[in-house]
Amino acid sequence: YDKPVKGRKINWMKAGILESDQILTVSPYYAEELVSGEDKGVELDNILRKTGILGIVNGMDVQEWNPLTDKYTGIKYDATTVMNAKPLIKEALQAKVGLPVDKDIPVIGFIGRPEEQKGSDILVEVLGTGKKAMEKQLEQLEIEYPDKARGVAKFNVPQAHMIIAGADFILFSVDLSLVVSSSYTRCAMEP
C-alpha cells in the first residue's frame, strides 16, 4: 500500500487515487499518456498503473441521437431520406426560434455553455454568445439582426436535437468533438 504521505507532506491527489473505486480521465489516449512515465503522470504514473485508469471518449449516445428514432425532431430519417428530411427540420427550427422560414438562408448552429472554456469567447467575435457579458452581446446581436440571429443561453435538449438535425452548419468547440469539450481539457482527443 503506497501511502500518500512523504515526510510531513501529504499528496492529496495520491490519497484520492488510492481511496477511489475507479479513476477516469477524458480519453483513452490521455489515460495511456498518464501512465507512460513520471513526467506525464506527475510522479503518479506508478500508482496509476497499479490502480488502473480508464479513459472515456467524449461523444454522443448514438441511440439517443439516432435520426430514425429521435423523439425531438418530429421527422424521422436515415441516409436515404436525409436530403428530403433536412429542409423540413430546418424550417421547423427556423420557425421554433422565430427566424424567417426560408430554406435558402443558411442556418449556423452552436451548442455549448456560454463560457470561454467552451470556445464561446471566439464565437462572440463571429456570432456572439457567452457568460453574462457574452449573453448581453448575444442579445445585442439579436437586436441588431432580428431576422438573422437567435440565441438561447440555457441548454435545451429538444432544441439541441433540432439544431443538430436542422442546421446547415454546426460550430463545435475547440476540439471539434460532438459533445462540446473544454479548451482546458488536456489531450481530450488523440493526435
Coordinates of C-alpha atoms in Angstrom, one line a residue:
Y1 CA 0.0 0.0 0.0
D2 CA 1.6 3.2 -1.1
K3 CA 0.9 5.9 1.4
P4 CA 0.2 9.4 0.2
V5 CA 2.4 10.8 3.0
K6 CA 6.1 11.7 2.4
G7 CA 7.7 13.1 5.5
R8 CA 5.4 15.9 6.6
K9 CA 3.8 16.3 3.2
I10 CA 0.5 14.8 2.0
N11 CA -0.1 14.2 -1.7
W12 CA -3.9 14.7 -1.8
M13 CA -4.1 13.5 -5.4
K14 CA -2.4 10.3 -4.5
A15 CA -4.7 9.9 -1.4
G16 CA -7.7 10.4 -3.7
I17 CA -6.4 7.9 -6.2
L18 CA -5.8 5.2 -3.5
E19 CA -9.2 5.7 -2.0
S20 CA -11.1 5.7 -5.3
D21 CA -13.1 2.8 -6.7
Q22 CA -12.2 3.8 -10.3
I23 CA -10.0 6.5 -11.9
L24 CA -11.4 8.1 -15.0
T25 CA -10.0 10.7 -17.4
V26 CA -11.1 12.4 -20.6
S27 CA -9.8 9.9 -23.2
P28 CA -8.1 6.5 -23.6
Y29 CA -5.1 8.4 -25.2
Y30 CA -4.7 10.6 -22.1
A31 CA -5.0 7.6 -19.8
E32 CA -2.2 5.9 -21.7
E33 CA -0.1 9.1 -21.5
L34 CA -0.5 9.5 -17.8
V35 CA 0.9 6.0 -17.1
S36 CA 3.7 6.4 -19.8
G37 CA 6.2 8.0 -17.5
E38 CA 7.0 10.1 -14.4
D39 CA 6.9 13.3 -16.4
K40 CA 3.5 12.6 -17.8
G41 CA 1.9 11.2 -14.7
V42 CA 3.3 13.9 -12.5
E43 CA 5.1 11.2 -10.4
L44 CA 1.8 9.3 -10.0
D45 CA 2.3 7.1 -13.0
N46 CA 3.3 4.0 -10.9
I47 CA 0.3 4.3 -8.7
L48 CA -2.0 4.9 -11.7
R49 CA -0.6 1.7 -13.3
K50 CA -1.2 -0.3 -10.1
T51 CA -4.8 1.0 -9.5
G52 CA -5.7 1.3 -13.2
I53 CA -7.1 4.3 -15.1
L54 CA -9.8 4.4 -17.7
G55 CA -10.2 6.9 -20.4
I56 CA -13.7 7.7 -21.6
V57 CA -14.1 9.3 -25.1
N58 CA -16.3 12.3 -25.3
G59 CA -19.0 11.6 -27.7
M60 CA -22.7 11.2 -28.3
D61 CA -25.1 8.4 -27.4
V62 CA -25.8 7.0 -30.8
Q63 CA -29.2 5.6 -29.7
E64 CA -30.4 9.0 -28.3
W65 CA -29.2 10.9 -31.4
N66 CA -30.4 8.3 -34.0
P67 CA -32.4 10.2 -36.6
L68 CA -34.7 7.2 -37.1
T69 CA -35.8 7.3 -33.5
D70 CA -35.2 10.8 -32.4
K71 CA -38.2 11.9 -30.3
Y72 CA -37.4 15.6 -30.5
T73 CA -37.2 16.4 -34.3
G74 CA -40.7 15.2 -35.3
I75 CA -39.3 13.9 -38.6
K76 CA -37.6 10.6 -38.9
Y77 CA -34.9 9.9 -41.5
D78 CA -31.9 7.8 -42.5
A79 CA -29.1 8.1 -45.0
T80 CA -31.6 7.5 -47.9
T81 CA -34.1 10.1 -46.8
V82 CA -31.9 12.8 -45.2
M83 CA -32.0 15.1 -48.2
N84 CA -35.8 15.3 -48.1
A85 CA -36.0 15.5 -44.3
K86 CA -33.3 18.1 -43.6
P87 CA -35.0 21.1 -45.2
L88 CA -38.2 20.2 -43.3
I89 CA -36.4 20.1 -39.9
K90 CA -34.5 23.3 -40.8
E91 CA -37.8 25.1 -41.5
A92 CA -39.2 23.8 -38.2
L93 CA -36.1 25.0 -36.4
Q94 CA -36.3 28.5 -38.0
A95 CA -40.0 28.7 -37.0
K96 CA -39.3 27.5 -33.5
V97 CA -36.7 30.1 -32.7
G98 CA -38.6 32.9 -34.5
L99 CA -36.4 33.3 -37.6
P100 CA -37.8 33.8 -41.0
V101 CA -38.6 30.4 -42.5
D102 CA -36.6 30.2 -45.7
K103 CA -34.8 27.1 -46.9
D104 CA -32.3 29.2 -48.9
I105 CA -31.0 31.1 -45.8
P106 CA -28.1 29.2 -44.2
V107 CA -28.6 28.2 -40.5
I108 CA -25.5 28.0 -38.4
G109 CA -25.8 26.2 -35.1
F110 CA -23.7 26.2 -31.9
I111 CA -24.4 24.1 -28.8
G112 CA -22.2 24.8 -25.8
R113 CA -22.0 26.6 -22.5
P114 CA -21.6 30.3 -22.7
E115 CA -18.0 30.3 -21.3
E116 CA -14.6 30.9 -22.6
Q117 CA -13.6 27.4 -21.7
K118 CA -16.1 26.1 -24.3
G119 CA -14.9 28.4 -27.1
S120 CA -17.8 30.8 -26.8
D121 CA -15.4 33.8 -26.5
I122 CA -14.3 33.1 -30.1
L123 CA -17.9 32.7 -31.1
V124 CA -18.7 36.2 -29.7
E125 CA -16.3 37.6 -32.3
V126 CA -18.1 35.5 -35.0
L127 CA -21.7 35.5 -33.9
G128 CA -22.0 36.4 -30.3
T129 CA -22.8 34.4 -27.1
G130 CA -21.3 33.9 -23.6
K131 CA -21.5 34.4 -19.8
K132 CA -23.5 37.3 -18.7
A133 CA -21.3 39.7 -20.7
M134 CA -21.5 37.3 -23.7
E135 CA -25.2 36.8 -23.2
K136 CA -25.6 40.6 -23.4
Q137 CA -23.6 40.6 -26.6
L138 CA -25.9 37.9 -28.0
E139 CA -29.0 39.9 -27.0
Q140 CA -27.5 42.9 -28.8
L141 CA -26.8 40.7 -31.8
E142 CA -30.5 39.7 -31.9
I143 CA -31.5 43.4 -31.7
E144 CA -29.2 44.4 -34.5
Y145 CA -30.0 41.4 -36.7
P146 CA -33.6 40.4 -35.7
D147 CA -34.1 38.2 -38.8
K148 CA -30.7 36.6 -38.7
A149 CA -29.7 35.7 -35.1
R150 CA -31.2 33.9 -32.2
G151 CA -29.5 32.6 -29.0
V152 CA -30.6 30.6 -26.1
A153 CA -28.3 30.9 -23.1
K154 CA -29.9 27.9 -21.4
F155 CA -29.3 24.3 -22.6
N156 CA -32.4 22.8 -24.0
V157 CA -32.3 19.1 -25.0
P158 CA -35.1 19.2 -27.6
Q159 CA -33.7 22.3 -29.2
A160 CA -30.2 20.8 -29.3
H161 CA -31.6 17.9 -31.3
M162 CA -33.3 20.3 -33.6
I163 CA -30.1 22.3 -34.1
I164 CA -28.0 19.2 -34.9
A165 CA -30.6 17.9 -37.3
G166 CA -31.7 21.1 -38.9
A167 CA -28.7 23.5 -39.1
D168 CA -26.8 23.7 -42.3
F169 CA -23.5 24.3 -40.4
I170 CA -22.6 23.3 -36.8
L171 CA -19.9 25.1 -35.0
F172 CA -18.3 22.9 -32.4
S173 CA -16.0 24.0 -29.7
V174 CA -12.2 24.0 -29.7
D175 CA -11.6 20.2 -30.1
L176 CA -14.4 19.7 -32.6
S177 CA -16.0 16.9 -30.8
L178 CA -19.7 16.4 -30.9
V179 CA -20.1 16.7 -27.2
V180 CA -18.6 20.1 -26.6
S181 CA -15.3 19.6 -24.8
S182 CA -13.2 22.0 -22.8
S183 CA -10.4 24.0 -24.3
Y184 CA -8.8 23.5 -20.9
T185 CA -9.1 19.7 -21.3
R186 CA -5.7 18.1 -21.9
C187 CA -5.4 15.5 -24.6
A188 CA -9.1 15.0 -24.9
M189 CA -8.7 13.9 -28.5
E190 CA -6.0 11.7 -29.9
P191 CA -3.4 13.5 -32.0

